[in-house]
Coordinates of C-alpha atoms in Angstrom, one line a residue:
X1 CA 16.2 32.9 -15.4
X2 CA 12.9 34.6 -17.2
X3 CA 9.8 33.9 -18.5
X4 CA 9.1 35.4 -21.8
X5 CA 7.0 38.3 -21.4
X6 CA 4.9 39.5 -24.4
X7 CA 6.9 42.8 -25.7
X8 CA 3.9 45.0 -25.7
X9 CA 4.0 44.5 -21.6
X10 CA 7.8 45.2 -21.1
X11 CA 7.3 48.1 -23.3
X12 CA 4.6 49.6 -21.3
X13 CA 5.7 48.6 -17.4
X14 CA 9.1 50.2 -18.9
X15 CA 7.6 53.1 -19.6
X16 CA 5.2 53.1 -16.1
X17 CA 9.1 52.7 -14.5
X18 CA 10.8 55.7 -16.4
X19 CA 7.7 58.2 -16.3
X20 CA 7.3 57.7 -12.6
X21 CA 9.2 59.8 -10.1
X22 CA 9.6 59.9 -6.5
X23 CA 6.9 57.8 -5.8
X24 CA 6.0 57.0 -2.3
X25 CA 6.7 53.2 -1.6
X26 CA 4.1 51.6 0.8
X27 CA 6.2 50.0 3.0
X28 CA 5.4 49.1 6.3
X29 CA 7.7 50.2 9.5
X30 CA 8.2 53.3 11.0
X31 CA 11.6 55.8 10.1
X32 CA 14.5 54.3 12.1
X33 CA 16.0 55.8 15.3
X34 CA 15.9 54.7 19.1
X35 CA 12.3 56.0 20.2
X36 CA 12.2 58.3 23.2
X37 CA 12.5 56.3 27.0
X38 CA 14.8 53.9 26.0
X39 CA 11.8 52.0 24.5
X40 CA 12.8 50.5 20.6
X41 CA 11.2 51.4 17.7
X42 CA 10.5 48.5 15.4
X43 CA 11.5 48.7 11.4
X44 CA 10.5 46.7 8.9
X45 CA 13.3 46.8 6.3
X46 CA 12.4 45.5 2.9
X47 CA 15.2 44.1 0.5
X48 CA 15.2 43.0 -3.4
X49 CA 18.4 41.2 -4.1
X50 CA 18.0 39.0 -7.6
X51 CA 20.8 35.9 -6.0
X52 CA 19.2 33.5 -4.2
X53 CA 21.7 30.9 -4.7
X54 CA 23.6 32.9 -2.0
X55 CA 20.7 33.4 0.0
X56 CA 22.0 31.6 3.3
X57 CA 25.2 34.4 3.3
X58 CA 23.1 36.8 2.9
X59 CA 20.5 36.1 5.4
X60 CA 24.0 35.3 8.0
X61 CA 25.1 38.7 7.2
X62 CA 21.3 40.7 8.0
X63 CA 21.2 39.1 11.1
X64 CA 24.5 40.2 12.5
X65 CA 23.3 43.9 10.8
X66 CA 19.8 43.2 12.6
X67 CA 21.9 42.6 16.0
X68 CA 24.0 46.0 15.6
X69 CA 21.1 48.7 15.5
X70 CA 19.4 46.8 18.4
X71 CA 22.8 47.0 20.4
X72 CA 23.8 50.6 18.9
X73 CA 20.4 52.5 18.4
X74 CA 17.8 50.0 20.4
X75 CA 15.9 49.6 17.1
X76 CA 14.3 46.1 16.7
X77 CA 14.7 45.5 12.6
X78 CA 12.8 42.9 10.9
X79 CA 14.1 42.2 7.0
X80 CA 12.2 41.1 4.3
X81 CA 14.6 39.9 1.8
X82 CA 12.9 38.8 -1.4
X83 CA 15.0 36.9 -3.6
X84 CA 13.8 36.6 -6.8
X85 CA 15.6 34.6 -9.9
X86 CA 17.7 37.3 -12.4
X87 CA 15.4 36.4 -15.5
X88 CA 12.1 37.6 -13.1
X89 CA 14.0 40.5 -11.3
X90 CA 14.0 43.2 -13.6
X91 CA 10.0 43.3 -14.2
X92 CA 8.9 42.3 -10.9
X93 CA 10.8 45.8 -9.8
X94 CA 9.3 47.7 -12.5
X95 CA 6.2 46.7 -11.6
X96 CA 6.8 47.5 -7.9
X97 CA 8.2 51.0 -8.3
X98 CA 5.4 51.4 -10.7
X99 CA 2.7 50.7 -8.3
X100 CA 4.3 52.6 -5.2
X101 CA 5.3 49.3 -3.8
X102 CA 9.6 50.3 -3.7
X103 CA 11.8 47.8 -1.8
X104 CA 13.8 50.1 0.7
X105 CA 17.1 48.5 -0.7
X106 CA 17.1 47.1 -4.0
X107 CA 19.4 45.6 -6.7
X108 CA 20.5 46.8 -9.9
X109 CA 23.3 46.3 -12.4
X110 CA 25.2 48.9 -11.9
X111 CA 26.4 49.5 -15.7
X112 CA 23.0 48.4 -17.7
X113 CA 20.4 50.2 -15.0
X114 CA 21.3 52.2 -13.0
X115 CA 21.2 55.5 -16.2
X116 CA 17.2 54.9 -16.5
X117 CA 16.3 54.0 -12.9
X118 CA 18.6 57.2 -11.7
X119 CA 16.9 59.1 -15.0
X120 CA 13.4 58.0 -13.5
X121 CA 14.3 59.8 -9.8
X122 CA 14.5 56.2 -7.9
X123 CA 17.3 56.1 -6.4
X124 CA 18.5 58.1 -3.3
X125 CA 21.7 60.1 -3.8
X126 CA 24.7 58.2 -1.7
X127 CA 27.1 60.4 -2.7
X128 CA 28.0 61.8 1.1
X129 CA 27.5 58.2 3.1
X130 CA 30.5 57.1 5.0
X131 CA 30.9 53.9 2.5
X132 CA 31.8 55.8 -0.8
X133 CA 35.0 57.3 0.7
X134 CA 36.4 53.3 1.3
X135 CA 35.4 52.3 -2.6
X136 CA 38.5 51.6 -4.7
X137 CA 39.0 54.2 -7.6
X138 CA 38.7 51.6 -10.3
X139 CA 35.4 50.2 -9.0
X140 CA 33.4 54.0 -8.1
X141 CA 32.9 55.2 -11.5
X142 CA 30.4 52.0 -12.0
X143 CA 28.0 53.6 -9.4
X144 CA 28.6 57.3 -10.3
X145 CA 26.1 59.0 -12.5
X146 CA 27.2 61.2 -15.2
X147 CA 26.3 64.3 -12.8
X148 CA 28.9 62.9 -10.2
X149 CA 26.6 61.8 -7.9
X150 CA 27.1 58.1 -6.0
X151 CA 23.9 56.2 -6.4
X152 CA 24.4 52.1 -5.0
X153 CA 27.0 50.5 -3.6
X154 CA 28.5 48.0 -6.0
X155 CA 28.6 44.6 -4.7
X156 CA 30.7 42.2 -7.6
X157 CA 33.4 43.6 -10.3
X158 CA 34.0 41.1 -12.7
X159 CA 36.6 40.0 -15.0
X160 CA 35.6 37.3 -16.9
X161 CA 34.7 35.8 -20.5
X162 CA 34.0 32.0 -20.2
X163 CA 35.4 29.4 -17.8
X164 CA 37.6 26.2 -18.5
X165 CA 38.3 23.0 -16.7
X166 CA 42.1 24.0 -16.0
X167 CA 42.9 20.0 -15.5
X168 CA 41.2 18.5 -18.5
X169 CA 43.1 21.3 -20.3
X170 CA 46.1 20.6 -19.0
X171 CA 45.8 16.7 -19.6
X172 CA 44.7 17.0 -23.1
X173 CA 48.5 20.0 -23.3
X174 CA 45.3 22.5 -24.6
X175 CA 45.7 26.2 -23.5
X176 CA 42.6 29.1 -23.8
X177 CA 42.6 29.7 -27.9
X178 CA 43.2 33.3 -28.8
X179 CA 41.0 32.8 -32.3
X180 CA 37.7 31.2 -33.6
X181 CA 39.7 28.7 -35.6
X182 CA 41.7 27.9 -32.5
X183 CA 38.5 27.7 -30.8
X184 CA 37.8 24.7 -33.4
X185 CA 40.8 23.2 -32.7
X186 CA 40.4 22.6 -29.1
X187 CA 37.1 21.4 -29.6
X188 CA 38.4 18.9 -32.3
X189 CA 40.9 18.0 -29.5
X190 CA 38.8 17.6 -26.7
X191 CA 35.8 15.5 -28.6
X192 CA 39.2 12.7 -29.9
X193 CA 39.3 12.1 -26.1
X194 CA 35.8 12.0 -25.8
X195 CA 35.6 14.9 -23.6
X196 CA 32.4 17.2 -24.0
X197 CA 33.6 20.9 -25.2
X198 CA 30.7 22.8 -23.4
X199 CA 28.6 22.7 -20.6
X200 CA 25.2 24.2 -21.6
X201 CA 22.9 25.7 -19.3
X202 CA 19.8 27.8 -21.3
X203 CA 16.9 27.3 -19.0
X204 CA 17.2 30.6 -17.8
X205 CA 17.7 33.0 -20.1
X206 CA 20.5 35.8 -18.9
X207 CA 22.6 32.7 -19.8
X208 CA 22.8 32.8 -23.3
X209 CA 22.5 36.6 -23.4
X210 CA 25.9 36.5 -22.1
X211 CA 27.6 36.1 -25.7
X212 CA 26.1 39.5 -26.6
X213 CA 28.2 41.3 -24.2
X214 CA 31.1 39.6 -25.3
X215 CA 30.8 39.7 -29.1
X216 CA 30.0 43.5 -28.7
X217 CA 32.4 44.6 -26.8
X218 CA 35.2 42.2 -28.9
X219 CA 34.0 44.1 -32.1
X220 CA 33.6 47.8 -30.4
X221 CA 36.7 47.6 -29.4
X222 CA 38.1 46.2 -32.5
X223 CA 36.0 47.2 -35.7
X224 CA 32.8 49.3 -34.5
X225 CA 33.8 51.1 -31.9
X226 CA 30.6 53.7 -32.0
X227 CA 28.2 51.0 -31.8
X228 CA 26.6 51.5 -28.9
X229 CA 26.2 55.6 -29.6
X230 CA 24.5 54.8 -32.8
X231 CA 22.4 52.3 -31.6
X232 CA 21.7 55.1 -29.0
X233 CA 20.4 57.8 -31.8
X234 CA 18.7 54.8 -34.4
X235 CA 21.4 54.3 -36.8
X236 CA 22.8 51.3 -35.9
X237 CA 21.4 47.6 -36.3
X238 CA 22.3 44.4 -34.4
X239 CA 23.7 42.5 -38.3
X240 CA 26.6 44.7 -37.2
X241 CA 26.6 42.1 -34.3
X242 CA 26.1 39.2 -36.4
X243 CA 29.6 37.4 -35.7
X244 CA 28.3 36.6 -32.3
X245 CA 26.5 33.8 -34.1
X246 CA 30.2 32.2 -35.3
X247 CA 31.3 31.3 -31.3
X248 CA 27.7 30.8 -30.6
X249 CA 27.0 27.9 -33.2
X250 CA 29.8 26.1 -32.5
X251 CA 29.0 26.3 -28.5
X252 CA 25.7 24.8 -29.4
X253 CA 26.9 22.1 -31.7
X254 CA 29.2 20.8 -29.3
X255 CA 28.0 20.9 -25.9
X256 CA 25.7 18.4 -23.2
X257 CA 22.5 17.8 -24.2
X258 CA 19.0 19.2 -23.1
X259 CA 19.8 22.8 -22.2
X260 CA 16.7 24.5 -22.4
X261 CA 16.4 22.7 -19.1
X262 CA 19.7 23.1 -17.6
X263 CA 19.6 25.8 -14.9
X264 CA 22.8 27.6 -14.0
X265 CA 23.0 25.9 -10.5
X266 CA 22.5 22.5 -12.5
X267 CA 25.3 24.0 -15.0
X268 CA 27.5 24.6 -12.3
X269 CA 27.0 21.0 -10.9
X270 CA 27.6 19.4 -14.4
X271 CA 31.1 21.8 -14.5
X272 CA 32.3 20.8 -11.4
X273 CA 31.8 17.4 -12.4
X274 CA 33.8 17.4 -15.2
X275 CA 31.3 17.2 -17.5
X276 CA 32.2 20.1 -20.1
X277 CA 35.4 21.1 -20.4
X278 CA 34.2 24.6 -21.0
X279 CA 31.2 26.9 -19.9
X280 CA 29.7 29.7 -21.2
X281 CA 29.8 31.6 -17.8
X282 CA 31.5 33.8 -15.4
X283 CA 33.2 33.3 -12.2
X284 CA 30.0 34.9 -10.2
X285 CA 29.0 31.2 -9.9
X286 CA 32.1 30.3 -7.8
X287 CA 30.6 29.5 -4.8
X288 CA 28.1 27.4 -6.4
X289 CA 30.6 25.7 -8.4
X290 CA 32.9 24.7 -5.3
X291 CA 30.3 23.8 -3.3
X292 CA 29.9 20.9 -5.8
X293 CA 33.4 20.5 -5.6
X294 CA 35.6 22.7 -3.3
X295 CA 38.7 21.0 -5.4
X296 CA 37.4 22.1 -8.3
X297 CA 40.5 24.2 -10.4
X298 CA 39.2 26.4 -13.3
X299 CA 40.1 29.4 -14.9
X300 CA 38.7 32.7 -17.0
X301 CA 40.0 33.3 -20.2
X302 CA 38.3 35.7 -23.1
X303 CA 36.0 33.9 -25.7
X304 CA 37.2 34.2 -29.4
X305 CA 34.3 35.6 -31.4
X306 CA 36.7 35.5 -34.9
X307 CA 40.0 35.4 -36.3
X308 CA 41.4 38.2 -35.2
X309 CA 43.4 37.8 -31.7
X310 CA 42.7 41.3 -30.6
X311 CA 39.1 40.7 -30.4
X312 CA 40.3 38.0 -27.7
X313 CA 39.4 40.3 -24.9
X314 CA 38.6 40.1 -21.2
X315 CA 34.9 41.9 -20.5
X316 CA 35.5 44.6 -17.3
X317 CA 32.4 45.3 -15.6
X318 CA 30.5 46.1 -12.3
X319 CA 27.2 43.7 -12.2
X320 CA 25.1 43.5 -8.7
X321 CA 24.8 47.1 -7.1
X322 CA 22.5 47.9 -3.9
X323 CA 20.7 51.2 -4.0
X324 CA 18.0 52.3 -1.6
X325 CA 14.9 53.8 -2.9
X326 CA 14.3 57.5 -2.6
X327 CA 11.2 57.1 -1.3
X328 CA 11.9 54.7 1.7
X329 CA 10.2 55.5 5.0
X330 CA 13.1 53.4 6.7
X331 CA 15.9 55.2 4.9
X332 CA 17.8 55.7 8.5
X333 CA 17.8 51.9 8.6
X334 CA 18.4 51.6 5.0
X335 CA 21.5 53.4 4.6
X336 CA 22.8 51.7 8.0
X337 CA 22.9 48.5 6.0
X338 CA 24.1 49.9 3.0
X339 CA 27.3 51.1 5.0
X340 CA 27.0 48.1 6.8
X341 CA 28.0 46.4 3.7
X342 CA 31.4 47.8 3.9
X343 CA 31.8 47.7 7.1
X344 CA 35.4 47.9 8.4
X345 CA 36.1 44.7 9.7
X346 CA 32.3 42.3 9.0
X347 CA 32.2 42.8 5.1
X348 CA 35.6 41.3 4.6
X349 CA 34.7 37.7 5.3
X350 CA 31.5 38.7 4.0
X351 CA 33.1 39.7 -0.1
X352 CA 35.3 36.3 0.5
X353 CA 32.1 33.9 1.4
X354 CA 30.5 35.3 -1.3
X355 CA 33.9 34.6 -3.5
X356 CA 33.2 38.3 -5.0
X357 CA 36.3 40.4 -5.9
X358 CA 37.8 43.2 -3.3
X359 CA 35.7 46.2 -4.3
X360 CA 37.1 48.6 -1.2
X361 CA 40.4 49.6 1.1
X362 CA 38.5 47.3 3.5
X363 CA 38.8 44.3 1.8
X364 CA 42.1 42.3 2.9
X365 CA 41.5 39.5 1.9
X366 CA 43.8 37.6 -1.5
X367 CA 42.1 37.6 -5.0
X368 CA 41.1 34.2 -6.0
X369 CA 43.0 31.8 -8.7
X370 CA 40.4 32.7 -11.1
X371 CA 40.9 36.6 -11.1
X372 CA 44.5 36.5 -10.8
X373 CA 43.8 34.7 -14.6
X374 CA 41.2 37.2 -16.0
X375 CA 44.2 40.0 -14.3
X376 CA 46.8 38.7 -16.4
X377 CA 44.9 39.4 -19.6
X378 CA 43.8 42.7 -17.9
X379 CA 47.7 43.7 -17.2
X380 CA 48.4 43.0 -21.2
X381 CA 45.8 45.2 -22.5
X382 CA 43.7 42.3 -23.5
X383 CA 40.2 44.0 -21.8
X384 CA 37.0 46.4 -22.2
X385 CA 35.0 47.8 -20.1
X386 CA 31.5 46.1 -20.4
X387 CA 29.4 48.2 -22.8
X388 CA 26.5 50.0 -22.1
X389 CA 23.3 47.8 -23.7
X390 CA 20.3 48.6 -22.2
X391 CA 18.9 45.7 -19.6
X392 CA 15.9 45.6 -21.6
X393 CA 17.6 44.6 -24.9
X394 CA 19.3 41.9 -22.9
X395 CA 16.5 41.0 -22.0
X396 CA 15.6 40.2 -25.5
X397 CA 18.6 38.6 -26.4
X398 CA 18.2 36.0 -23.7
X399 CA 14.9 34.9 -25.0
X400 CA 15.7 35.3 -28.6
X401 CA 18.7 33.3 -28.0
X402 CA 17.0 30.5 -26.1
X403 CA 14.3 30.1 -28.7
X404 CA 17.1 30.4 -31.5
X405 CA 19.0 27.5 -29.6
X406 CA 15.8 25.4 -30.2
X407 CA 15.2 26.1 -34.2
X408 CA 12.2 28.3 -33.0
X409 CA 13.4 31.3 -35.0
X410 CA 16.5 32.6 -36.9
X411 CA 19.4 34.4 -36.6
X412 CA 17.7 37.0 -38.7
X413 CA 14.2 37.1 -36.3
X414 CA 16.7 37.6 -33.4
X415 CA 18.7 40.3 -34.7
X416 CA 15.4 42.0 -35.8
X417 CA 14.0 41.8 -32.5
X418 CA 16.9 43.8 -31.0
X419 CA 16.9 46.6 -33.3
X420 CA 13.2 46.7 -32.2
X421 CA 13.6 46.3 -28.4
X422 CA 16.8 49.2 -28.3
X423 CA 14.5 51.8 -30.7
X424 CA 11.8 50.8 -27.9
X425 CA 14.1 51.9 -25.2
X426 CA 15.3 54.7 -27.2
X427 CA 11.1 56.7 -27.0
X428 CA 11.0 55.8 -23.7
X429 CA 14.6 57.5 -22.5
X430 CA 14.3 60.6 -25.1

């Protein structure tokens, strides 16, 4: 979901993003509150949430938040919600905060971003709002900075690895391999029935990133388990992560055709449809794949990266996080909606429309089929907790991955590049 950008520019609008502090945004509106004489004040309220496939839920859930300040505080709110794909998001805020141009509410990933954009004195401290007391304890520490302070409200834990057709695997007597060579197997299996292993989707880049995470955290918590702190200090090189290439080959060499320009709603489509057995995604796409086909019956299982079945593991993680920028002018309105979020009774259809996971005490609703899968690895150990990689080496990885995909480059000149992209990050955050 991202143009490549020339490294030169991410490196420096990185920089512009991490040396800036408390700069004022230029938004337009007023600071919320009923105005004096029972007149209403008008806000303009400006979000930045990187999922427009779930635009329409969204935009259904503002409006009934628009309808509650005018009937509780008689202020008339106007939202801009700008929606922008998750390959563009990341720079396009940069740019923003860079320039004094902050959302009032924006979107982060809560593991990956929100260090350097907290680091960089963005984000308004949360830590006393009414929402953070209804947060399960398993989900908070994904919005808690290491000095204890609550910075977004998290929006979708995950649980996931890839996804699988549950009835093609069940008419072909297959079940989720715990190795790479069972991996093979199944693949064998599924092309004697002429069934396509994969669905491939790599138009937009954070696609094919995905495997990173997985292979990383698979070896960390297997083989390498300082990794990431090496990586962190320059001692460290991505060859370490050079298995990721094992699953990722054989992914490639046996999936549908023309995936450079595949989208993931197109993926989604072609999953639903039975097209690929398999698909190198997570269950945030849900929604998209049972509007296709609301009969639709997958599941989540971990990816094998290699032979060893303890590297089989289930990738823990908080993605989608809303914070509201420290220098809003609206922040009265602003952390309204961010409570409004959770609200006690609205949020519950809300998380379910949106087929997220129950992140609070609120939320009453039953876990889908598809966590209760990625749980049952969970309960036997079989998980991580997503590891730290800086968004801007994913980044990398996307493109690197998507050109590799297309015999632009090698496994070598992607591995180099992410060596280069994390020491990059590294200057920046010293």
């Amino acid at each position: 979901m991202k143009k490549a950008v020339k490294g030169m520019l991410i490196t420096a609008l990185s920089a512009a993003l991490l040396a800036g502090c408390g700069n004022n945004a230029g938004n337009a509106g007023e600071e919320g509150g009923a105005a004096s004489g029972g007149e209403a004040k008008s806000v303009k309220l400006k979000m930045f949430i990187a999922q427009p496939r779930l635009k329409e839920h969204y935009d259904n859930y503002i409006a009934d938040f628009v309808a509650k300040e005018k009937a509780e505080k008689n202020i008339d709110v106007s939202v801009q919600l700008e929606m922008p794909t998750a390959d563009n998001a990341a720079q396009i805020l940069k740019t923003r905060l860079a320039s004094n141009d902050a959302p009032d509410i924006f979107a982060l990933h809560a593991i990956n971003e929100i260090p350097s954009y907290y680091k960089a004195g963005y984000l308004e401290d949360l830590s006393g709002q009414p929402f953070v007391g209804k947060l399960l304890d398993s989900v908070k520490p994904s919005v808690t900075t290491t000095d204890g302070k609550v910075v977004a409200i998290p929006l979708e834990t995950l649980s996931w690895g890839y996804l699988y057709n549950k009835k093609i695997f069940a008419e072909q007597g297959l079940t989720p391999p715990t190795t790479l060579r069972e991996m093979k197997a199944v693949v064998e299996k599924l092309k004697a029935s002429n069934i396509t292993p994969f669905v491939l989707s790599y138009k937009e880049a954070w696609i094919p990133q995905l495997v990173l995470p997985l292979a990383a955290g698979a070896l960390i918590n297997t083989e390498n388990p300082d990794f990431i702190e090496r990586m962190n200090k320059d001692e460290g090189s991505f060859t370490e992560m050079k298995a990721m290439f094992d699953i990722f080959d054989l992914i490639n060499a046996n999936g549908t055709g023309k995936a450079t320009e595949v989208g993931g709603d197109d993926g989604a489509a072609a999953f639903a449809a039975g097209k690929g057995a398999m698909w190198l995604q997570g269950p945030w796409y849900a929604e998209t794949i049972l509007k296709s086909n609301p009969d639709m019956d997958f599941g989540v299982a971990p990816l094998p990266i290699n032979d060893n079945p303890e590297a089989t593991l289930i990738n823990l993680s908080a993605s989608t996080s809303l914070a509201v920028s420290k220098s809003s002018k609206n922040k009265e309105v602003a952390l309204d909606f961010i409570n409004y979020v959770l609200d006690d009774t609205a949020s519950n259809d809300f998380f379910q429309a949106l087929k997220f996971n129950p992140i609070a005490t609120v939320h009453t609703y039953e876990s889908y089929p598809w966590v209760n899968d990625a749980t049952a690895y969970v309960k036997e150990g079989k998980s991580y907790q997503d590891p730290s990689i800086p968004q801007s080496v994913k980044d990398e990885v996307g493109k690197g991955l998507q050109a590799y995909y297309a015999g632009q480059i090698s496994k070598e000149d992607v591995l180099s590049a992410l060596d280069k992209a994390w020491k990059s990050y590294n200057k920046v955050n010293k």
